[in-house]
Amino acid sequence: MLSSSVPPSISRYTFSSRRRWLWVLVFTALLHLLLFVWGSHQFKVAAPVSRPVIATILPLPPVEKPVLLPQAPKPKPDTQARPKAAPKPRAAPVPAVEVPDTPIKETVTPLVAESPETAPTGPASTGPAASTDTAPATEPPAQADAAPPAGKHYQTNPPPSAELKYDVEALQKGQNYHGSGKITWQTDGGSYTINGEAGALFITVLDFKSEGEINDFGVAPVTYTQKRFRKPATQTIFHRERNAIVFSSSANSYPRGGGEQDRASVVWQLASIGRGDSAQFSPGAVIDLFVAGPLDAETWRMQVIEQEKITVGGDDFDTWHVIRVPEAGSHEQRLDIWLAPQQEWYPVKLRFTETDGDYLDMSLSKMKRLNTAAAN
């Protein structure tokens, strides 16, 4: 009887043959794939890559270095030989009374204490009266009344009072935060106040206030107060009488000649310059302003980049983009300002960028004109 089953030897041969053919096909496919990749690298034309447009910052000469006022030297200890204090007169020793061998009645005359008039005369007293004969101690020289150079006069016209509200976006240590901010600018033409704050997640990140006057230089601050999150408040004072800029948290002092700004007023001084004469703004123009912060002061070089159309709060604005880039190696933050000429040159967008990449972005969300009233 014939069996229909395939002999085992034939079955094994068929299986191994198919496996060899499978490996041949896989190897052939890999060769084709490698050939295709090689050919694509040899003959493929690179596709154009779109790159973001970056505003060109032209190289500029270095800004003028600030000049510190000399600090009054601390009084040194007087090394001049001072007359030694005369030793206090000592009472003359009581002479010993020789006791006789035989007792006697009290016929010994009692000793009488010497009166002040008969006290031995010692060296000249060096009390307060005598000190008048000595040369007075040299007083520390008065602080030099340096005549600081007057700041540059720009044609200015401060904007009318307004309350600006902002949407705030911040990046801090890799975390994104969102919040709100507000800047209130009030002026009556002779004085002004600026109140500002920015917060995220119900925390006030920055709180500041600037008060001063409006004069021939434009916005002229008198006091600037700043409070950062988890840091004590600081105050910067622009002394008119002393012609000096001093700080509550620093021993630094700078001459004041006119035109100086603080970190809040500088934005509104730029707006005043634009309103005074828009021709002062052109691509590449430079405006140098001496700006005082919470601890020190330096010249800020404000460079006008170009006119830009931006969208903030759902509205389109034609703006002038102005930046302040610190010098290389500085730990100061970069400041970008967008001023809207059609909206009284108000700052519709502000961006503060730290050297480590953290930033605080303020974009206008609402604007309200205020009645012209005395700044308070």
PDB file of N, CA and C in Angstrom, residues 136-211:
ATOM      1  N   PRO A 136      42.456 122.237  67.010  1.00  0.00           N
ATOM      2  CA  PRO A 136      41.275 121.396  66.798  1.00  0.00           C
ATOM      3  C   PRO A 136      41.579 120.295  65.804  1.00  0.00           C
ATOM      4  N   ALA A 137      40.876 119.161  65.987  1.00  0.00           N
ATOM      5  CA  ALA A 137      41.067 118.027  65.080  1.00  0.00           C
ATOM      6  C   ALA A 137      40.648 118.411  63.668  1.00  0.00           C
ATOM      7  N   THR A 138      41.390 117.925  62.736  1.00  0.00           N
ATOM      8  CA  THR A 138      41.098 118.252  61.340  1.00  0.00           C
ATOM      9  C   THR A 138      39.797 117.590  60.920  1.00  0.00           C
ATOM     10  N   GLU A 139      38.842 118.350  60.472  1.00  0.00           N
ATOM     11  CA  GLU A 139      37.561 117.816  60.041  1.00  0.00           C
ATOM     12  C   GLU A 139      37.714 117.192  58.661  1.00  0.00           C
ATOM     13  N   PRO A 140      36.928 116.144  58.376  1.00  0.00           N
ATOM     14  CA  PRO A 140      37.022 115.539  57.039  1.00  0.00           C
ATOM     15  C   PRO A 140      36.649 116.547  55.973  1.00  0.00           C
ATOM     16  N   PRO A 141      37.395 116.575  54.922  1.00  0.00           N
ATOM     17  CA  PRO A 141      37.109 117.563  53.868  1.00  0.00           C
ATOM     18  C   PRO A 141      35.705 117.386  53.338  1.00  0.00           C
ATOM     19  N   ALA A 142      35.045 118.478  53.082  1.00  0.00           N
ATOM     20  CA  ALA A 142      33.680 118.425  52.551  1.00  0.00           C
ATOM     21  C   ALA A 142      33.704 117.781  51.185  1.00  0.00           C
ATOM     22  N   GLN A 143      32.607 117.114  50.863  1.00  0.00           N
ATOM     23  CA  GLN A 143      32.515 116.441  49.580  1.00  0.00           C
ATOM     24  C   GLN A 143      32.649 117.447  48.448  1.00  0.00           C
ATOM     25  N   ALA A 144      33.497 117.079  47.508  1.00  0.00           N
ATOM     26  CA  ALA A 144      33.766 118.010  46.417  1.00  0.00           C
ATOM     27  C   ALA A 144      32.495 118.326  45.661  1.00  0.00           C
ATOM     28  N   ASP A 145      32.273 119.600  45.473  1.00  0.00           N
ATOM     29  CA  ASP A 145      31.089 120.021  44.727  1.00  0.00           C
ATOM     30  C   ASP A 145      31.401 119.900  43.243  1.00  0.00           C
ATOM     31  N   ALA A 146      31.376 118.652  42.784  1.00  0.00           N
ATOM     32  CA  ALA A 146      31.659 118.432  41.367  1.00  0.00           C
ATOM     33  C   ALA A 146      30.574 119.069  40.522  1.00  0.00           C
ATOM     34  N   ALA A 147      30.980 119.694  39.463  1.00  0.00           N
ATOM     35  CA  ALA A 147      30.022 120.307  38.552  1.00  0.00           C
ATOM     36  C   ALA A 147      29.718 119.305  37.460  1.00  0.00           C
ATOM     37  N   PRO A 148      28.668 118.472  37.640  1.00  0.00           N
ATOM     38  CA  PRO A 148      28.389 117.428  36.653  1.00  0.00           C
ATOM     39  C   PRO A 148      27.954 118.034  35.329  1.00  0.00           C
ATOM     40  N   PRO A 149      28.359 117.424  34.255  1.00  0.00           N
ATOM     41  CA  PRO A 149      27.911 117.936  32.956  1.00  0.00           C
ATOM     42  C   PRO A 149      26.414 117.767  32.806  1.00  0.00           C
ATOM     43  N   ALA A 150      25.783 118.771  32.275  1.00  0.00           N
ATOM     44  CA  ALA A 150      24.336 118.707  32.091  1.00  0.00           C
ATOM     45  C   ALA A 150      23.996 117.681  31.027  1.00  0.00           C
ATOM     46  N   GLY A 151      22.889 116.988  31.235  1.00  0.00           N
ATOM     47  CA  GLY A 151      22.453 116.000  30.268  1.00  0.00           C
ATOM     48  C   GLY A 151      22.007 116.658  28.972  1.00  0.00           C
ATOM     49  N   LYS A 152      21.873 115.842  27.947  1.00  0.00           N
ATOM     50  CA  LYS A 152      21.476 116.362  26.647  1.00  0.00           C
ATOM     51  C   LYS A 152      20.007 116.770  26.679  1.00  0.00           C
ATOM     52  N   HIS A 153      19.734 117.909  26.080  1.00  0.00           N
ATOM     53  CA  HIS A 153      18.362 118.392  26.003  1.00  0.00           C
ATOM     54  C   HIS A 153      17.693 117.806  24.760  1.00  0.00           C
ATOM     55  N   TYR A 154      16.574 117.144  24.970  1.00  0.00           N
ATOM     56  CA  TYR A 154      15.746 116.650  23.876  1.00  0.00           C
ATOM     57  C   TYR A 154      14.451 117.463  23.842  1.00  0.00           C
ATOM     58  N   GLN A 155      13.885 117.569  22.673  1.00  0.00           N
ATOM     59  CA  GLN A 155      12.571 118.189  22.559  1.00  0.00           C
ATOM     60  C   GLN A 155      11.556 117.215  23.136  1.00  0.00           C
ATOM     61  N   THR A 156      10.866 117.611  24.208  1.00  0.00           N
ATOM     62  CA  THR A 156       9.976 116.681  24.911  1.00  0.00           C
ATOM     63  C   THR A 156       8.565 117.237  25.039  1.00  0.00           C
ATOM     64  N   ASN A 157       7.628 116.323  25.168  1.00  0.00           N
ATOM     65  CA  ASN A 157       6.220 116.656  25.401  1.00  0.00           C
ATOM     66  C   ASN A 157       5.575 115.437  26.063  1.00  0.00           C
ATOM     67  N   PRO A 158       5.511 115.409  27.400  1.00  0.00           N
ATOM     68  CA  PRO A 158       5.005 114.221  28.096  1.00  0.00           C
ATOM     69  C   PRO A 158       3.590 113.874  27.667  1.00  0.00           C
ATOM     70  N   PRO A 159       3.285 112.571  27.604  1.00  0.00           N
ATOM     71  CA  PRO A 159       1.934 112.145  27.207  1.00  0.00           C
ATOM     72  C   PRO A 159       0.915 112.446  28.294  1.00  0.00           C
ATOM     73  N   PRO A 160      -0.369 112.509  27.936  1.00  0.00           N
ATOM     74  CA  PRO A 160      -1.406 112.765  28.938  1.00  0.00           C
ATOM     75  C   PRO A 160      -1.569 111.575  29.879  1.00  0.00           C
ATOM     76  N   SER A 161      -2.225 111.833  31.005  1.00  0.00           N
ATOM     77  CA  SER A 161      -2.413 110.810  32.037  1.00  0.00           C
ATOM     78  C   SER A 161      -3.208 109.631  31.489  1.00  0.00           C
ATOM     79  N   ALA A 162      -2.830 108.439  31.944  1.00  0.00           N
ATOM     80  CA  ALA A 162      -3.514 107.231  31.472  1.00  0.00           C
ATOM     81  C   ALA A 162      -3.225 106.076  32.423  1.00  0.00           C
ATOM     82  N   GLU A 163      -4.127 105.101  32.384  1.00  0.00           N
ATOM     83  CA  GLU A 163      -3.944 103.850  33.117  1.00  0.00           C
ATOM     84  C   GLU A 163      -3.843 102.719  32.099  1.00  0.00           C
ATOM     85  N   LEU A 164      -2.732 102.006  32.124  1.00  0.00           N
ATOM     86  CA  LEU A 164      -2.486 100.939  31.165  1.00  0.00           C
ATOM     87  C   LEU A 164      -2.465  99.602  31.902  1.00  0.00           C
ATOM     88  N   LYS A 165      -3.272  98.658  31.423  1.00  0.00           N
ATOM     89  CA  LYS A 165      -3.288  97.319  31.999  1.00  0.00           C
ATOM     90  C   LYS A 165      -2.652  96.350  31.011  1.00  0.00           C
ATOM     91  N   TYR A 166      -1.942  95.368  31.546  1.00  0.00           N
ATOM     92  CA  TYR A 166      -1.156  94.462  30.715  1.00  0.00           C
ATOM     93  C   TYR A 166      -1.435  92.999  31.071  1.00  0.00           C
ATOM     94  N   ASP A 167      -1.313  92.164  30.064  1.00  0.00           N
ATOM     95  CA  ASP A 167      -1.217  90.718  30.278  1.00  0.00           C
ATOM     96  C   ASP A 167       0.251  90.392  30.483  1.00  0.00           C
ATOM     97  N   VAL A 168       0.535  89.637  31.530  1.00  0.00           N
ATOM     98  CA  VAL A 168       1.920  89.338  31.891  1.00  0.00           C
ATOM     99  C   VAL A 168       2.210  87.871  31.622  1.00  0.00           C
ATOM    100  N   GLU A 169       3.320  87.630  30.972  1.00  0.00           N
ATOM    101  CA  GLU A 169       3.839  86.272  30.783  1.00  0.00           C
ATOM    102  C   GLU A 169       5.282  86.268  31.247  1.00  0.00           C
ATOM    103  N   ALA A 170       5.636  85.299  32.078  1.00  0.00           N
ATOM    104  CA  ALA A 170       6.987  85.245  32.628  1.00  0.00           C
ATOM    105  C   ALA A 170       7.551  83.841  32.516  1.00  0.00           C
ATOM    106  N   LEU A 171       8.851  83.792  32.319  1.00  0.00           N
ATOM    107  CA  LEU A 171       9.587  82.531  32.335  1.00  0.00           C
ATOM    108  C   LEU A 171      10.630  82.645  33.423  1.00  0.00           C
ATOM    109  N   GLN A 172      10.552  81.737  34.389  1.00  0.00           N
ATOM    110  CA  GLN A 172      11.501  81.762  35.499  1.00  0.00           C
ATOM    111  C   GLN A 172      11.926  80.343  35.836  1.00  0.00           C
ATOM    112  N   LYS A 173      13.207  80.091  35.653  1.00  0.00           N
ATOM    113  CA  LYS A 173      13.798  78.784  35.948  1.00  0.00           C
ATOM    114  C   LYS A 173      13.044  77.654  35.256  1.00  0.00           C
ATOM    115  N   GLY A 174      12.717  77.892  33.984  1.00  0.00           N
ATOM    116  CA  GLY A 174      12.076  76.869  33.177  1.00  0.00           C
ATOM    117  C   GLY A 174      10.581  76.754  33.341  1.00  0.00           C
ATOM    118  N   GLN A 175       9.985  77.533  34.220  1.00  0.00           N
ATOM    119  CA  GLN A 175       8.548  77.485  34.458  1.00  0.00           C
ATOM    120  C   GLN A 175       7.877  78.722  33.864  1.00  0.00           C
ATOM    121  N   ASN A 176       6.765  78.513  33.168  1.00  0.00           N
ATOM    122  CA  ASN A 176       5.995  79.614  32.595  1.00  0.00           C
ATOM    123  C   ASN A 176       4.896  80.049  33.561  1.00  0.00           C
ATOM    124  N   TYR A 177       4.749  81.365  33.681  1.00  0.00           N
ATOM    125  CA  TYR A 177       3.726  81.931  34.552  1.00  0.00           C
ATOM    126  C   TYR A 177       2.936  82.972  33.767  1.00  0.00           C
ATOM    127  N   HIS A 178       1.679  83.124  34.140  1.00  0.00           N
ATOM    128  CA  HIS A 178       0.816  84.122  33.514  1.00  0.00           C
ATOM    129  C   HIS A 178       0.154  84.953  34.603  1.00  0.00           C
ATOM    130  N   GLY A 179      -0.020  86.213  34.316  1.00  0.00           N
ATOM    131  CA  GLY A 179      -0.627  87.098  35.293  1.00  0.00           C
ATOM    132  C   GLY A 179      -1.057  88.400  34.646  1.00  0.00           C
ATOM    133  N   SER A 180      -1.048  89.464  35.413  1.00  0.00           N
ATOM    134  CA  SER A 180      -1.487  90.775  34.923  1.00  0.00           C
ATOM    135  C   SER A 180      -0.624  91.854  35.551  1.00  0.00           C
ATOM    136  N   GLY A 181      -0.656  93.017  34.936  1.00  0.00           N
ATOM    137  CA  GLY A 181       0.109  94.155  35.435  1.00  0.00           C
ATOM    138  C   GLY A 181      -0.599  95.461  35.122  1.00  0.00           C
ATOM    139  N   LYS A 182      -0.097  96.516  35.728  1.00  0.00           N
ATOM    140  CA  LYS A 182      -0.729  97.820  35.521  1.00  0.00           C
ATOM    141  C   LYS A 182       0.310  98.917  35.725  1.00  0.00           C
ATOM    142  N   ILE A 183       0.253  99.935  34.876  1.00  0.00           N
ATOM    143  CA  ILE A 183       1.076 101.132  35.025  1.00  0.00           C
ATOM    144  C   ILE A 183       0.152 102.338  34.940  1.00  0.00           C
ATOM    145  N   THR A 184       0.211 103.167  35.960  1.00  0.00           N
ATOM    146  CA  THR A 184      -0.599 104.394  35.983  1.00  0.00           C
ATOM    147  C   THR A 184       0.338 105.587  35.871  1.00  0.00           C
ATOM    148  N   TRP A 185       0.139 106.373  34.823  1.00  0.00           N
ATOM    149  CA  TRP A 185       0.927 107.574  34.579  1.00  0.00           C
ATOM    150  C   TRP A 185       0.019 108.778  34.779  1.00  0.00           C
ATOM    151  N   GLN A 186       0.403 109.663  35.705  1.00  0.00           N
ATOM    152  CA  GLN A 186      -0.392 110.860  35.983  1.00  0.00           C
ATOM    153  C   GLN A 186       0.512 112.084  35.974  1.00  0.00           C
ATOM    154  N   THR A 187       0.034 113.134  35.332  1.00  0.00           N
ATOM    155  CA  THR A 187       0.786 114.380  35.284  1.00  0.00           C
ATOM    156  C   THR A 187      -0.167 115.552  35.136  1.00  0.00           C
ATOM    157  N   ASP A 188       0.241 116.675  35.713  1.00  0.00           N
ATOM    158  CA  ASP A 188      -0.517 117.912  35.548  1.00  0.00           C
ATOM    159  C   ASP A 188       0.289 118.926  34.742  1.00  0.00           C
ATOM    160  N   GLY A 189       1.370 118.473  34.125  1.00  0.00           N
ATOM    161  CA  GLY A 189       2.222 119.358  33.342  1.00  0.00           C
ATOM    162  C   GLY A 189       3.402 119.898  34.117  1.00  0.00           C
ATOM    163  N   GLY A 190       3.304 119.869  35.457  1.00  0.00           N
ATOM    164  CA  GLY A 190       4.411 120.368  36.275  1.00  0.00           C
ATOM    165  C   GLY A 190       5.037 119.285  37.133  1.00  0.00           C
ATOM    166  N   SER A 191       4.260 118.257  37.441  1.00  0.00           N
ATOM    167  CA  SER A 191       4.764 117.132  38.227  1.00  0.00           C
ATOM    168  C   SER A 191       4.152 115.851  37.683  1.00  0.00           C
ATOM    169  N   TYR A 192       4.638 114.718  38.180  1.00  0.00           N
ATOM    170  CA  TYR A 192       4.141 113.438  37.682  1.00  0.00           C
ATOM    171  C   TYR A 192       4.288 112.372  38.761  1.00  0.00           C
ATOM    172  N   THR A 193       3.572 111.286  38.612  1.00  0.00           N
ATOM    173  CA  THR A 193       3.775 110.062  39.384  1.00  0.00           C
ATOM    174  C   THR A 193       3.585 108.864  38.449  1.00  0.00           C
ATOM    175  N   ILE A 194       4.344 107.838  38.724  1.00  0.00           N
ATOM    176  CA  ILE A 194       4.206 106.566  38.015  1.00  0.00           C
ATOM    177  C   ILE A 194       4.043 105.479  39.062  1.00  0.00           C
ATOM    178  N   ASN A 195       2.958 104.745  38.983  1.00  0.00           N
ATOM    179  CA  ASN A 195       2.742 103.596  39.849  1.00  0.00           C
ATOM    180  C   ASN A 195       2.629 102.358  38.965  1.00  0.00           C
ATOM    181  N   GLY A 196       3.409 101.352  39.276  1.00  0.00           N
ATOM    182  CA  GLY A 196       3.392 100.156  38.444  1.00  0.00           C
ATOM    183  C   GLY A 196       3.516  98.895  39.265  1.00  0.00           C
ATOM    184  N   GLU A 197       2.946  97.827  38.729  1.00  0.00           N
ATOM    185  CA  GLU A 197       3.063  96.524  39.368  1.00  0.00           C
ATOM    186  C   GLU A 197       2.869  95.445  38.309  1.00  0.00           C
ATOM    187  N   ALA A 198       3.477  94.297  38.564  1.00  0.00           N
ATOM    188  CA  ALA A 198       3.330  93.130  37.692  1.00  0.00           C
ATOM    189  C   ALA A 198       3.303  91.901  38.580  1.00  0.00           C
ATOM    190  N   GLY A 199       2.340  91.017  38.324  1.00  0.00           N
ATOM    191  CA  GLY A 199       2.207  89.838  39.158  1.00  0.00           C
ATOM    192  C   GLY A 199       1.843  88.609  38.351  1.00  0.00           C
ATOM    193  N   ALA A 200       2.089  87.464  38.956  1.00  0.00           N
ATOM    194  CA  ALA A 200       1.747  86.181  38.357  1.00  0.00           C
ATOM    195  C   ALA A 200       1.332  85.231  39.468  1.00  0.00           C
ATOM    196  N   LEU A 201       0.258  84.480  39.213  1.00  0.00           N
ATOM    197  CA  LEU A 201      -0.262  83.522  40.196  1.00  0.00           C
ATOM    198  C   LEU A 201      -0.521  84.196  41.545  1.00  0.00           C
ATOM    199  N   PHE A 202      -1.157  85.346  41.500  1.00  0.00           N
ATOM    200  CA  PHE A 202      -1.554  86.097  42.692  1.00  0.00           C
ATOM    201  C   PHE A 202      -0.346  86.576  43.514  1.00  0.00           C
ATOM    202  N   ILE A 203       0.822  86.608  42.896  1.00  0.00           N
ATOM    203  CA  ILE A 203       2.026  87.080  43.571  1.00  0.00           C
ATOM    204  C   ILE A 203       2.541  88.303  42.825  1.00  0.00           C
ATOM    205  N   THR A 204       2.780  89.392  43.558  1.00  0.00           N
ATOM    206  CA  THR A 204       3.327  90.591  42.943  1.00  0.00           C
ATOM    207  C   THR A 204       4.825  90.398  42.751  1.00  0.00           C
ATOM    208  N   VAL A 205       5.237  90.291  41.500  1.00  0.00           N
ATOM    209  CA  VAL A 205       6.646  90.054  41.185  1.00  0.00           C
ATOM    210  C   VAL A 205       7.437  91.350  41.258  1.00  0.00           C
ATOM    211  N   LEU A 206       6.832  92.452  40.822  1.00  0.00           N
ATOM    212  CA  LEU A 206       7.522  93.736  40.797  1.00  0.00           C
ATOM    213  C   LEU A 206       6.535  94.842  41.130  1.00  0.00           C
ATOM    214  N   ASP A 207       6.955  95.732  42.010  1.00  0.00           N
ATOM    215  CA  ASP A 207       6.137  96.873  42.424  1.00  0.00           C
ATOM    216  C   ASP A 207       7.055  98.091  42.457  1.00  0.00           C
ATOM    217  N   PHE A 208       6.669  99.177  41.763  1.00  0.00           N
ATOM    218  CA  PHE A 208       7.553 100.339  41.711  1.00  0.00           C
ATOM    219  C   PHE A 208       6.738 101.630  41.678  1.00  0.00           C
ATOM    220  N   LYS A 209       7.412 102.709  42.075  1.00  0.00           N
ATOM    221  CA  LYS A 209       6.786 104.034  42.061  1.00  0.00           C
ATOM    222  C   LYS A 209       7.863 105.077  41.796  1.00  0.00           C
ATOM    223  N   SER A 210       7.541 106.016  40.922  1.00  0.00           N
ATOM    224  CA  SER A 210       8.446 107.114  40.599  1.00  0.00           C
ATOM    225  C   SER A 210       7.677 108.424  40.726  1.00  0.00           C
ATOM    226  N   GLU A 211       8.281 109.398  41.377  1.00  0.00           N
ATOM    227  CA  GLU A 211       7.676 110.718  41.541  1.00  0.00           C
ATOM    228  C   GLU A 211       8.695 111.780  41.166  1.00  0.00           C
TER     229      GLU A 211
END
